[in-house]
């Protein structure tokens, strides 16, 4: 499969959100990644459903919504109503993950489970067959522009082996500190989707940067 690029809106210019979304529409990006934070699950607050709802009608790319919140199952209807294509919930935030994954799919979205850098992939043993995607965090969630955690490359490769070993075709998305160099190594290790925040939006030419990530 050709890999996908999902620029993260967290690094966009919030005063010019419409322009930023129009840039994404024009670009070769596959999805738009949107980071919702609650100040409890992660030590930061970003934006919530009103921003998702405002972006949805003007964005022509599928929305990849990453919920860094406690009890994400409470907000499945809101995320669906905001037009999300993919709903990512953290393994660490879900006591009844199997039920939550089923509810996300019932609401008409694709379902992904997200792992913090310290959470072992072995914990996916009995849920992998039920998810469309696994999102591996390659930084500790909460902020853009952090340093890439090297261990994520090896973790991606092990997850790829686990997926293939089970005869599945679950996508692997990696989020945090992605640039040309880390992105290339993640793709070689088996990643299918790369999230890139500051590398895209802080670039002097975001359209070109997205194209270059796509060509990796
Ligand atoms: C971090 C978010 C990321 C963030 C990535 O908690 O989940 O999506 O926007 O930003 P960069 O690419 O700058 O590390
Ligand atoms: Zn994210």
XYZ file of N, CA, C and O and ligand atoms in Angstrom:
879
model
N 0.841 -1.202 0.000
C 0.000 0.000 0.000
C 0.876 1.252 0.000
O 1.867 1.303 0.706
N 0.464 2.215 -0.822
C 1.169 3.502 -0.780
C 0.898 4.140 0.576
O -0.239 4.069 1.053
N 1.903 4.710 1.207
C 1.664 5.244 2.551
C 0.866 6.547 2.505
O 0.795 7.225 1.480
N 0.254 6.854 3.645
C -0.574 8.050 3.752
C 0.114 9.097 4.630
O 0.861 8.743 5.540
N -0.205 10.355 4.353
C 0.319 11.467 5.159
C -0.872 12.201 5.784
O -1.837 12.547 5.098
N -0.758 12.412 7.102
C -1.828 13.094 7.842
C -1.230 14.290 8.599
O -0.755 14.142 9.723
N -1.232 15.472 7.993
C -0.745 16.662 8.711
C -1.602 16.917 9.952
O -2.824 16.721 9.921
N -0.938 17.324 11.036
C -1.654 17.563 12.296
C -1.964 19.044 12.461
O -1.062 19.886 12.534
N -3.253 19.348 12.559
C -3.727 20.732 12.625
C -3.237 21.475 13.875
O -3.252 22.703 13.917
N -2.775 20.713 14.872
C -2.295 21.330 16.115
C -1.205 22.383 15.849
O -1.098 23.361 16.576
N -0.435 22.181 14.792
C 0.668 23.099 14.506
C 0.263 24.216 13.539
O 1.096 25.036 13.146
N -1.025 24.258 13.162
C -1.477 25.267 12.196
C -1.606 26.642 12.853
O -1.565 26.771 14.079
N -1.788 27.658 12.012
C -2.027 29.016 12.498
C -3.529 29.138 12.777
O -4.332 29.227 11.843
N -3.893 29.158 14.060
C -5.319 29.127 14.428
C -6.053 30.418 14.046
O -7.272 30.432 13.968
N -5.309 31.472 13.812
C -5.959 32.718 13.381
C -6.353 32.647 11.904
O -7.118 33.458 11.430
N -5.779 31.690 11.216
C -6.059 31.540 9.782
C -6.429 30.101 9.446
O -5.954 29.541 8.458
N -7.290 29.539 10.259
C -7.627 28.127 10.134
C -8.204 27.781 8.760
O -7.901 26.741 8.190
N -9.038 28.676 8.229
C -9.643 28.401 6.924
C -8.576 28.283 5.829
O -8.596 27.353 5.027
N -7.613 29.221 5.873
C -6.515 29.181 4.888
C -5.708 27.900 5.019
O -5.294 27.291 4.037
N -5.478 27.511 6.278
C -4.682 26.299 6.528
C -5.413 25.073 5.984
O -4.813 24.200 5.369
N -6.728 25.006 6.205
C -7.500 23.858 5.710
C -7.528 23.875 4.183
O -7.422 22.829 3.534
N -7.626 25.062 3.593
C -7.608 25.155 2.126
C -6.261 24.670 1.569
O -6.207 24.026 0.515
N -5.199 24.973 2.306
C -3.868 24.479 1.889
C -3.871 22.944 1.920
O -3.406 22.291 0.976
N -4.439 22.366 2.980
C -4.511 20.895 3.087
C -5.346 20.330 1.922
O -4.970 19.334 1.308
N -6.454 21.001 1.606
C -7.295 20.549 0.489
C -6.514 20.478 -0.823
O -6.687 19.570 -1.620
N -5.669 21.483 -1.032
C -4.894 21.570 -2.278
C -3.729 20.590 -2.318
O -3.156 20.310 -3.358
N -3.341 20.133 -1.135
C -2.102 19.354 -1.003
C -2.313 17.884 -1.346
O -3.425 17.437 -1.606
N -1.229 17.135 -1.289
C -1.277 15.685 -1.499
C -1.518 14.932 -0.197
O -1.331 13.704 -0.159
N -1.901 15.640 0.866
C -2.185 14.959 2.140
C -3.367 14.004 1.949
O -4.272 14.272 1.157
N -3.347 12.911 2.689
C -4.437 11.930 2.592
C -5.528 12.218 3.616
O -6.705 12.082 3.327
N -5.129 12.558 4.831
C -6.073 12.831 5.912
C -5.652 14.124 6.609
O -4.515 14.586 6.481
N -6.570 14.679 7.398
C -6.213 15.768 8.312
C -6.321 15.222 9.736
O -7.377 14.750 10.152
N -5.193 15.260 10.463
C -5.146 14.736 11.833
C -5.527 15.852 12.805
O -5.008 16.955 12.716
N -6.469 15.561 13.719
C -6.932 16.584 14.662
C -6.793 16.072 16.087
O -7.343 15.027 16.444
N -6.069 16.826 16.910
C -5.705 16.419 18.266
C -6.590 17.101 19.299
O -6.477 18.303 19.529
N -7.435 16.304 19.953
C -8.297 16.836 21.016
C -7.690 16.459 22.370
O -7.432 15.279 22.625
N -7.440 17.461 23.219
C -6.807 17.226 24.531
C -7.681 17.797 25.637
O -8.360 18.805 25.425
N -7.613 17.157 26.814
C -8.513 17.572 27.895
C -7.821 18.127 29.139
O -8.483 18.473 30.122
N -6.494 18.182 29.144
C -5.797 18.679 30.339
C -5.815 17.696 31.495
O -5.371 18.041 32.601
N -6.351 16.488 31.268
C -6.387 15.457 32.313
C -5.589 14.237 31.845
O -4.627 13.838 32.484
N -5.973 13.708 30.702
C -5.213 12.584 30.150
C -3.813 13.041 29.735
O -2.841 12.288 29.839
N -3.731 14.260 29.239
C -2.434 14.867 28.883
C -2.331 16.244 29.552
O -3.364 16.865 29.832
N -1.117 16.697 29.813
C -0.969 17.975 30.530
C -1.137 19.199 29.637
O -0.355 20.149 29.719
N -2.126 19.190 28.769
C -2.335 20.330 27.875
C -3.775 20.279 27.372
O -4.426 19.225 27.407
N -4.288 21.419 26.922
C -5.624 21.502 26.340
C -5.467 22.076 24.938
O -4.751 23.071 24.751
N -6.117 21.456 23.950
C -5.979 21.976 22.581
C -7.291 22.592 22.132
O -7.584 23.748 22.437
N -8.094 21.822 21.409
C -9.392 22.316 20.935
C -10.389 21.169 21.017
O -10.007 20.012 21.183
N -11.656 21.507 20.880
C -12.699 20.486 21.029
C -13.639 20.432 19.844
O -13.308 20.851 18.732
N -14.853 19.969 20.098
C -15.814 19.683 19.025
C -16.215 20.897 18.191
O -16.414 20.755 16.982
N -16.351 22.088 18.766
C -16.713 23.230 17.905
C -15.701 23.458 16.784
O -16.079 23.838 15.668
N -14.432 23.195 17.063
C -13.412 23.379 16.014
C -13.534 22.273 14.965
O -13.486 22.530 13.755
N -13.757 21.046 15.423
C -13.968 19.940 14.468
C -15.156 20.242 13.561
O -15.101 20.065 12.342
N -16.230 20.708 14.170
C -17.453 21.003 13.396
C -17.241 22.140 12.404
O -17.830 22.150 11.326
N -16.408 23.097 12.791
C -16.143 24.226 11.890
C -15.285 23.787 10.709
O -15.456 24.270 9.589
N -14.366 22.861 10.960
C -13.445 22.421 9.909
C -14.131 21.483 8.922
O -13.906 21.546 7.711
N -14.969 20.608 9.448
C -15.564 19.541 8.626
C -16.137 20.010 7.279
O -15.782 19.462 6.227
N -17.011 21.042 7.260
C -17.610 21.395 5.959
C -16.634 21.984 4.951
O -16.927 21.986 3.755
N -15.502 22.474 5.406
C -14.570 23.066 4.431
C -13.407 22.126 4.093
O -12.628 22.398 3.185
N -13.294 21.017 4.821
C -12.153 20.120 4.591
C -12.553 18.977 3.673
O -13.517 18.274 3.939
N -11.784 18.806 2.592
C -12.108 17.737 1.633
C -11.349 16.445 1.929
O -11.495 15.471 1.213
N -10.531 16.444 2.975
C -9.789 15.226 3.341
C -10.480 14.584 4.546
O -11.029 15.291 5.408
N -10.435 13.252 4.637
C -11.021 12.583 5.798
C -10.358 13.053 7.108
O -9.151 13.298 7.144
N -11.179 13.180 8.153
C -10.657 13.649 9.441
C -10.238 12.457 10.301
O -11.021 11.541 10.564
N -8.999 12.520 10.757
C -8.393 11.489 11.609
C -8.317 12.107 13.013
O -7.439 12.920 13.282
N -9.291 11.757 13.852
C -9.424 12.457 15.139
C -8.752 11.665 16.257
O -9.098 10.510 16.511
N -7.774 12.299 16.900
C -6.966 11.675 17.954
C -7.391 12.263 19.300
O -7.111 13.424 19.586
N -8.089 11.437 20.084
C -8.612 11.920 21.366
C -7.639 11.625 22.504
O -7.462 10.467 22.879
N -7.032 12.669 23.025
C -6.156 12.519 24.199
C -6.949 12.982 25.414
O -6.692 14.043 25.993
N -7.974 12.182 25.733
C -8.903 12.538 26.802
C -9.245 11.290 27.606
O -9.155 10.172 27.089
N -9.655 11.480 28.852
C -10.161 10.354 29.635
C -11.593 10.061 29.174
O -12.282 10.939 28.638
N -12.012 8.830 29.365
C -13.372 8.393 29.033
C -13.834 8.804 27.623
O -14.911 9.394 27.453
N -13.019 8.510 26.616
C -13.394 8.932 25.248
C -14.715 8.321 24.780
O -15.375 8.888 23.903
N -15.097 7.192 25.375
C -16.351 6.522 24.948
C -17.570 7.422 25.146
O -18.578 7.272 24.451
N -17.452 8.404 26.061
C -18.581 9.313 26.311
C -18.868 10.218 25.124
O -19.935 10.826 25.041
N -17.864 10.385 24.254
C -17.986 11.393 23.197
C -18.096 10.804 21.792
O -17.933 11.521 20.808
N -18.374 9.513 21.710
C -18.486 8.879 20.387
C -19.541 9.583 19.515
O -19.259 9.898 18.347
N -20.734 9.900 20.044
C -21.717 10.586 19.187
C -21.233 11.956 18.699
O -21.464 12.327 17.539
N -20.539 12.688 19.570
C -20.043 14.016 19.174
C -18.977 13.902 18.082
O -18.955 14.692 17.134
N -18.103 12.922 18.233
C -17.024 12.758 17.242
C -17.631 12.336 15.901
O -17.246 12.839 14.842
N -18.617 11.450 15.955
C -19.290 11.023 14.722
C -20.020 12.205 14.079
O -19.933 12.409 12.862
N -20.701 12.997 14.906
C -21.454 14.142 14.381
C -20.519 15.180 13.765
O -20.909 15.912 12.844
N -19.297 15.239 14.269
C -18.332 16.199 13.717
C -17.727 15.687 12.411
O -16.869 16.333 11.827
N -18.166 14.512 11.980
C -17.755 14.026 10.659
C -16.437 13.271 10.630
O -15.814 13.160 9.568
N -16.016 12.722 11.763
C -14.731 12.005 11.774
C -14.801 10.745 10.916
O -15.796 10.032 10.925
N -13.696 10.503 10.221
C -13.545 9.270 9.443
C -12.954 8.187 10.349
O -13.416 7.058 10.374
N -11.940 8.574 11.107
C -11.238 7.660 12.013
C -11.290 8.253 13.415
O -11.034 9.435 13.597
N -11.654 7.421 14.405
C -11.623 7.875 15.799
C -10.548 7.069 16.531
O -10.634 5.845 16.631
N -9.542 7.781 17.029
C -8.429 7.168 17.769
C -8.638 7.351 19.266
O -8.714 8.485 19.756
N -8.705 6.231 19.998
C -8.789 6.316 21.463
C -7.545 5.676 22.061
O -7.000 4.720 21.501
N -7.109 6.210 23.188
C -5.912 5.659 23.833
C -6.227 4.384 24.594
O -7.210 4.329 25.356
N -5.369 3.397 24.432
C -5.460 2.157 25.212
C -5.511 2.491 26.703
O -6.291 1.908 27.456
N -4.676 3.465 27.117
C -4.528 3.779 28.539
C -5.781 4.465 29.110
O -5.919 4.590 30.331
N -6.667 4.929 28.236
C -7.852 5.675 28.692
C -9.129 4.833 28.648
O -10.197 5.331 29.012
N -9.006 3.579 28.196
C -10.220 2.770 27.975
C -10.217 1.510 28.840
O -9.445 0.583 28.586
N -11.103 1.461 29.794
C -11.222 0.262 30.639
C -11.906 -0.847 29.845
O -11.512 -1.999 29.905
N -12.934 -0.483 29.090
C -13.656 -1.473 28.284
C -13.396 -1.193 26.810
O -14.287 -0.785 26.066
N -12.155 -1.417 26.430
C -11.727 -1.061 25.069
C -12.525 -1.801 23.996
O -12.899 -1.202 22.987
N -12.804 -3.063 24.213
C -13.531 -3.847 23.209
C -14.907 -3.243 22.945
O -15.337 -3.089 21.800
N -15.575 -2.861 24.025
C -16.905 -2.240 23.900
C -16.807 -0.891 23.184
O -17.637 -0.552 22.330
N -15.782 -0.130 23.537
C -15.591 1.198 22.928
C -15.319 1.078 21.424
O -15.904 1.817 20.619
N -14.470 0.126 21.045
C -14.158 -0.075 19.617
C -15.435 -0.450 18.848
O -15.711 0.088 17.766
N -16.235 -1.337 19.437
C -17.485 -1.747 18.783
C -18.421 -0.551 18.619
O -19.046 -0.372 17.564
N -18.502 0.290 19.643
C -19.398 1.454 19.593
C -18.935 2.471 18.542
O -19.765 3.106 17.875
N -17.637 2.624 18.396
C -17.099 3.556 17.380
C -17.524 3.083 15.985
O -17.979 3.862 15.143
N -17.392 1.772 15.757
C -17.768 1.222 14.438
C -19.277 1.323 14.217
O -19.724 1.640 13.106
N -20.030 1.052 15.257
C -21.487 1.170 15.139
C -21.905 2.588 14.783
O -22.919 2.806 14.121
N -21.126 3.555 15.248
C -21.432 4.957 14.946
C -20.983 5.335 13.532
O -21.092 6.504 13.135
N -20.431 4.368 12.788
C -20.093 4.598 11.388
C -18.684 5.080 11.119
O -18.370 5.499 10.005
N -17.816 5.001 12.142
C -16.434 5.466 11.946
C -15.480 4.281 11.920
O -15.818 3.186 12.377
N -14.289 4.509 11.416
C -13.236 3.521 11.570
C -12.652 3.701 12.973
O -12.666 4.811 13.525
N -12.151 2.585 13.544
C -11.692 2.626 14.931
C -10.197 2.341 15.032
O -9.702 1.392 14.426
N -9.520 3.187 15.818
C -8.084 2.976 16.045
C -7.780 3.032 17.526
O -8.377 3.808 18.269
N -6.830 2.184 17.935
C -6.349 2.244 19.315
C -4.949 2.848 19.298
O -4.133 2.542 18.432
N -4.723 3.742 20.255
C -3.460 4.485 20.329
C -2.661 4.029 21.537
O -3.232 3.840 22.623
N -1.349 3.878 21.348
C -0.479 3.483 22.466
C 0.515 4.591 22.793
O 1.202 5.106 21.905
N 0.624 4.911 24.083
C 1.677 5.808 24.538
C 3.036 5.131 24.337
O 3.101 3.902 24.199
N 4.123 5.923 24.367
C 5.439 5.321 24.089
C 5.789 4.149 25.021
O 6.486 3.226 24.599
N 5.314 4.177 26.259
C 5.710 3.109 27.198
C 4.778 1.901 27.163
O 5.057 0.902 27.829
N 3.692 1.976 26.415
C 2.705 0.889 26.441
C 3.111 -0.203 25.454
O 3.260 0.071 24.257
N 3.301 -1.433 25.952
C 3.793 -2.501 25.068
C 2.763 -2.941 24.028
O 1.568 -3.010 24.339
N 3.234 -3.274 22.853
C 2.325 -3.745 21.792
C 1.713 -5.094 22.152
O 0.673 -5.463 21.622
N 2.357 -5.830 23.061
C 1.808 -7.134 23.478
C 0.398 -6.996 24.032
O -0.398 -7.932 23.956
N 0.066 -5.826 24.562
C -1.272 -5.606 25.114
C -2.348 -5.584 24.027
O -3.530 -5.574 24.334
N -1.913 -5.576 22.766
C -2.880 -5.559 21.660
C -3.304 -6.959 21.243
O -4.188 -7.119 20.384
N -2.674 -7.955 21.823
C -2.884 -9.363 21.453
C -4.361 -9.716 21.217
O -4.687 -10.381 20.251
N -5.241 -9.266 22.103
C -6.646 -9.680 22.011
C -7.594 -8.593 21.512
O -8.809 -8.699 21.689
N -7.044 -7.545 20.890
C -7.908 -6.490 20.341
C -7.530 -6.176 18.885
O -8.325 -5.602 18.137
N -6.334 -6.588 18.498
C -5.816 -6.242 17.166
C -6.787 -6.613 16.044
O -6.973 -5.867 15.083
N -7.440 -7.759 16.179
C -8.355 -8.232 15.121
C -9.587 -7.337 14.990
O -10.304 -7.412 13.996
N -9.832 -6.481 15.973
C -11.050 -5.661 15.968
C -10.818 -4.212 15.525
O -11.785 -3.472 15.346
N -9.572 -3.797 15.414
C -9.329 -2.384 15.079
C -8.895 -2.220 13.622
O -8.326 -3.131 13.026
N -9.182 -1.054 13.062
C -8.765 -0.753 11.700
C -7.324 -0.255 11.675
O -6.638 -0.370 10.659
N -6.900 0.342 12.791
C -5.568 0.961 12.804
C -5.030 0.990 14.235
O -5.800 1.052 15.201
N -3.706 0.931 14.350
C -3.036 1.189 15.628
C -2.221 2.463 15.440
O -1.487 2.603 14.451
N -2.391 3.403 16.360
C -1.611 4.645 16.323
C -0.535 4.547 17.399
O -0.838 4.474 18.595
N 0.724 4.507 16.962
C 1.841 4.469 17.913
C 2.321 5.891 18.156
O 2.663 6.613 17.208
N 2.357 6.290 19.423
C 2.894 7.611 19.756
C 4.423 7.525 19.783
O 4.991 6.693 20.499
N 5.065 8.408 19.018
C 6.526 8.444 19.008
C 7.045 9.660 19.776
O 8.227 10.002 19.696
N 6.146 10.314 20.524
C 6.487 11.309 21.561
C 5.452 11.086 22.664
O 4.442 10.426 22.434
N 5.683 11.641 23.831
C 4.635 11.593 24.849
C 3.564 12.593 24.453
O 3.859 13.763 24.182
N 2.305 12.158 24.362
C 1.265 13.028 23.818
C 1.044 14.277 24.670
O 1.257 14.262 25.879
N 0.626 15.334 24.011
C 0.315 16.572 24.729
C 0.828 17.816 24.032
O 0.251 18.891 24.186
N 1.892 17.677 23.264
C 2.496 18.852 22.630
C 3.043 18.511 21.249
O 3.490 17.386 21.030
N 3.015 19.508 20.370
C 3.693 19.368 19.086
C 5.157 19.736 19.258
O 5.560 20.264 20.305
N 5.942 19.441 18.255
C 7.333 19.897 18.214
C 8.293 19.205 19.173
O 9.362 19.738 19.457
N 7.938 18.019 19.661
C 8.843 17.329 20.579
C 9.805 16.413 19.819
O 9.597 16.077 18.662
N 10.808 15.978 20.569
C 11.847 15.132 19.974
C 11.329 13.710 19.792
O 10.720 13.134 20.686
N 11.607 13.158 18.645
C 11.227 11.792 18.284
C 11.877 10.775 19.231
O 13.072 10.863 19.523
N 11.093 9.825 19.711
C 11.620 8.753 20.569
C 12.074 7.606 19.668
O 11.261 6.970 18.986
N 13.374 7.373 19.664
C 14.005 6.408 18.747
C 13.415 5.005 18.803
O 13.283 4.321 17.782
N 13.064 4.584 19.991
C 12.539 3.232 20.200
C 11.311 2.943 19.317
O 11.000 1.773 19.040
N 10.640 4.020 18.871
C 9.416 3.864 18.079
C 9.646 3.112 16.767
O 8.719 2.477 16.250
N 10.852 3.192 16.222
C 11.128 2.522 14.939
C 11.066 1.013 15.144
O 10.384 0.289 14.417
N 11.762 0.572 16.164
C 11.779 -0.864 16.461
C 10.375 -1.351 16.863
O 9.941 -2.441 16.496
N 9.672 -0.506 17.613
C 8.310 -0.860 18.040
C 7.395 -1.022 16.819
O 6.576 -1.942 16.753
N 7.552 -0.143 15.843
C 6.766 -0.227 14.599
C 7.048 -1.555 13.893
O 6.120 -2.238 13.439
N 8.313 -1.923 13.818
C 8.685 -3.170 13.136
C 8.086 -4.375 13.859
O 7.567 -5.302 13.218
N 8.119 -4.361 15.177
C 7.552 -5.489 15.941
C 6.041 -5.555 15.752
O 5.460 -6.629 15.654
N 5.397 -4.382 15.722
C 3.947 -4.372 15.515
C 3.601 -4.897 14.119
O 2.637 -5.650 13.948
N 4.398 -4.511 13.130
C 4.155 -4.994 11.759
C 4.227 -6.530 11.735
O 3.349 -7.185 11.166
N 5.241 -7.084 12.400
C 5.389 -8.550 12.454
C 4.165 -9.192 13.107
O 3.675 -10.219 12.669
N 3.695 -8.546 14.187
C 2.550 -9.083 14.920
C 1.303 -9.088 14.015
O 0.557 -10.059 13.959
N 1.107 -7.997 13.280
C -0.053 -7.871 12.382
C 0.022 -8.931 11.269
O -0.938 -9.661 11.021
N 1.192 -9.033 10.643
C 1.350 -10.004 9.549
C 1.233 -11.429 10.076
O 0.626 -12.292 9.452
N 1.786 -11.662 11.268
C 1.733 -12.986 11.899
C 0.306 -13.444 12.152
O 0.014 -14.637 12.172
N -0.582 -12.505 12.334
C -1.985 -12.836 12.573
C -2.791 -12.835 11.269
O -4.011 -12.996 11.298
N -2.125 -12.569 10.179
C -2.811 -12.538 8.886
C -3.752 -11.347 8.746
O -4.729 -11.401 7.999
N -3.451 -10.251 9.447
C -4.311 -9.059 9.395
C -3.693 -8.021 8.451
O -2.533 -8.150 8.034
N -4.483 -6.976 8.147
C -3.880 -5.882 7.373
C -4.138 -4.527 8.045
O -4.301 -3.514 7.379
N -4.168 -4.563 9.364
C -4.345 -3.377 10.201
C -3.302 -2.310 9.849
O -2.113 -2.617 9.747
N -3.756 -1.065 9.687
C -2.801 0.014 9.404
C -2.030 0.390 10.676
O -2.582 0.332 11.789
N -0.804 0.837 10.466
C -0.007 1.412 11.556
C 0.216 2.891 11.248
O 0.758 3.244 10.189
N -0.205 3.735 12.182
C 0.035 5.182 12.069
C 1.033 5.562 13.161
O 0.967 5.009 14.260
N 1.936 6.480 12.849
C 2.901 6.923 13.860
C 2.819 8.447 13.966
O 2.702 9.151 12.964
N 2.859 8.935 15.213
C 2.565 10.344 15.504
C 3.588 10.919 16.484
O 3.687 10.451 17.622
N 4.305 11.959 16.027
C 5.215 12.691 16.909
C 6.639 12.721 16.384
O 7.256 11.671 16.179
N 7.141 13.927 16.143
C 8.539 14.083 15.739
C 8.846 13.547 14.351
O 9.995 13.219 14.044
N 7.811 13.475 13.503
C 8.040 12.948 12.151
C 8.618 14.039 11.246
O 8.102 15.157 11.175
N 9.708 13.688 10.569
C 10.292 14.544 9.530
C 10.780 13.612 8.416
O 10.457 12.416 8.433
N 11.542 14.112 7.483
C 11.976 13.253 6.362
C 12.803 12.075 6.869
O 12.662 10.947 6.389
N 13.642 12.353 7.832
C 14.579 11.313 8.290
C 13.872 10.260 9.139
O 13.972 9.050 8.869
N 13.113 10.691 10.153
C 12.405 9.716 11.005
C 11.290 9.049 10.191
O 11.036 7.851 10.332
N 10.654 9.824 9.309
C 9.564 9.287 8.488
C 10.034 8.146 7.612
O 9.382 7.106 7.509
N 11.182 8.300 7.001
C 11.732 7.255 6.119
C 11.963 5.970 6.915
O 11.604 4.867 6.479
N 12.539 6.116 8.095
C 12.846 4.914 8.887
C 11.562 4.245 9.373
O 11.480 3.016 9.451
N 10.544 5.046 9.697
C 9.266 4.460 10.137
C 8.602 3.702 8.985
O 8.037 2.627 9.186
N 8.681 4.262 7.777
C 8.081 3.575 6.627
C 8.816 2.272 6.345
O 8.193 1.233 6.099
N 10.134 2.306 6.433
C 10.918 1.075 6.224
C 10.554 0.026 7.266
O 10.587 -1.178 7.002
N 10.188 0.484 8.472
C 9.840 -0.448 9.560
C 8.409 -0.972 9.412
O 8.019 -1.887 10.131
N 7.621 -0.367 8.499
C 6.277 -0.901 8.267
C 5.132 0.053 8.551
O 3.965 -0.365 8.505
N 5.419 1.321 8.823
C 4.329 2.281 9.063
C 3.529 2.511 7.770
O 4.093 2.492 6.671
N 2.220 2.711 7.921
C 1.344 2.977 6.778
C 0.907 4.437 6.707
O 0.559 4.936 5.641
N 0.848 5.099 7.852
C 0.387 6.485 7.906
C 1.347 7.287 8.795
O 1.660 6.861 9.918
N 1.798 8.437 8.300
C 2.663 9.310 9.101
C 1.905 10.586 9.432
O 1.379 11.250 8.531
N 1.866 10.920 10.724
C 1.317 12.212 11.164
C 2.498 13.181 11.234
O 3.561 12.822 11.722
N 2.303 14.400 10.739
C 3.378 15.393 10.868
C 2.754 16.750 11.166
O 1.923 17.232 10.381
N 3.115 17.327 12.296
C 2.572 18.614 12.716
C 3.505 19.748 12.370
O 3.383 20.386 11.304
N 4.484 19.996 13.241
C 5.347 21.155 13.026
C 6.166 21.035 11.742
O 6.436 22.045 11.094
N 6.536 19.816 11.364
C 7.353 19.665 10.152
C 6.602 20.187 8.919
O 7.204 20.763 8.023
N 5.282 20.017 8.900
C 4.490 20.519 7.768
C 4.154 21.999 7.946
O 4.474 22.833 7.084
N 3.525 22.347 9.080
C 2.981 23.705 9.206
C 4.038 24.777 9.468
O 3.800 25.948 9.214
N 5.197 24.373 9.973
C 6.284 25.351 10.162
C 7.211 25.395 8.956
O 8.207 26.132 8.967
N 6.911 24.610 7.957
C 7.748 24.601 6.769
C 7.507 25.881 5.968
O 6.377 26.366 5.905
N 8.546 26.434 5.315
C 8.328 27.613 4.461
C 7.414 27.281 3.277
O 6.773 28.168 2.725
N 7.340 26.005 2.910
C 6.484 25.594 1.792
C 5.760 24.281 2.159
O 6.175 23.190 1.738
N 4.671 24.397 2.927
C 3.987 23.192 3.405
C 3.525 22.250 2.280
O 3.599 21.033 2.437
N 3.085 22.812 1.154
C 2.621 21.951 0.052
C 3.757 21.060 -0.445
O 3.571 19.858 -0.688
N 4.934 21.662 -0.560
C 6.114 20.921 -1.032
C 6.530 19.888 0.017
O 6.870 18.753 -0.315
N 6.465 20.286 1.284
C 6.861 19.364 2.362
C 5.932 18.146 2.395
O 6.389 17.014 2.548
N 4.637 18.380 2.214
C 3.684 17.253 2.191
C 4.009 16.338 1.010
O 4.040 15.112 1.140
N 4.271 16.950 -0.143
C 4.620 16.142 -1.335
C 5.886 15.313 -1.068
O 5.965 14.137 -1.433
N 6.865 15.928 -0.424
C 8.113 15.202 -0.158
C 7.890 14.041 0.809
O 8.476 12.976 0.657
N 7.021 14.257 1.800
C 6.710 13.160 2.740
C 5.978 12.037 1.996
O 6.176 10.853 2.265
N 5.135 12.421 1.063
C 4.386 11.459 0.270
C 5.336 10.639 -0.622
O 5.108 9.464 -0.883
N 6.403 11.288 -1.082
C 7.350 10.620 -1.988
C 8.382 9.773 -1.260
O 9.204 9.133 -1.899
N 8.377 9.791 0.058
C 9.392 9.039 0.815
C 9.362 7.557 0.455
O 8.292 7.007 0.205
C 0.996 15.223 20.116
C -0.019 15.104 19.018
C 0.586 15.150 17.663
C 1.310 16.429 17.350
C 2.494 16.051 16.529
O 0.406 14.982 21.324
O -0.730 13.879 19.115
O -0.359 14.842 16.644
O 0.539 17.376 16.663
O 3.288 17.151 16.358
P 4.773 17.069 15.755
O 4.664 16.438 14.399
O 5.196 18.483 15.731
O 5.574 16.202 16.703
Zn -1.981 13.263 17.368
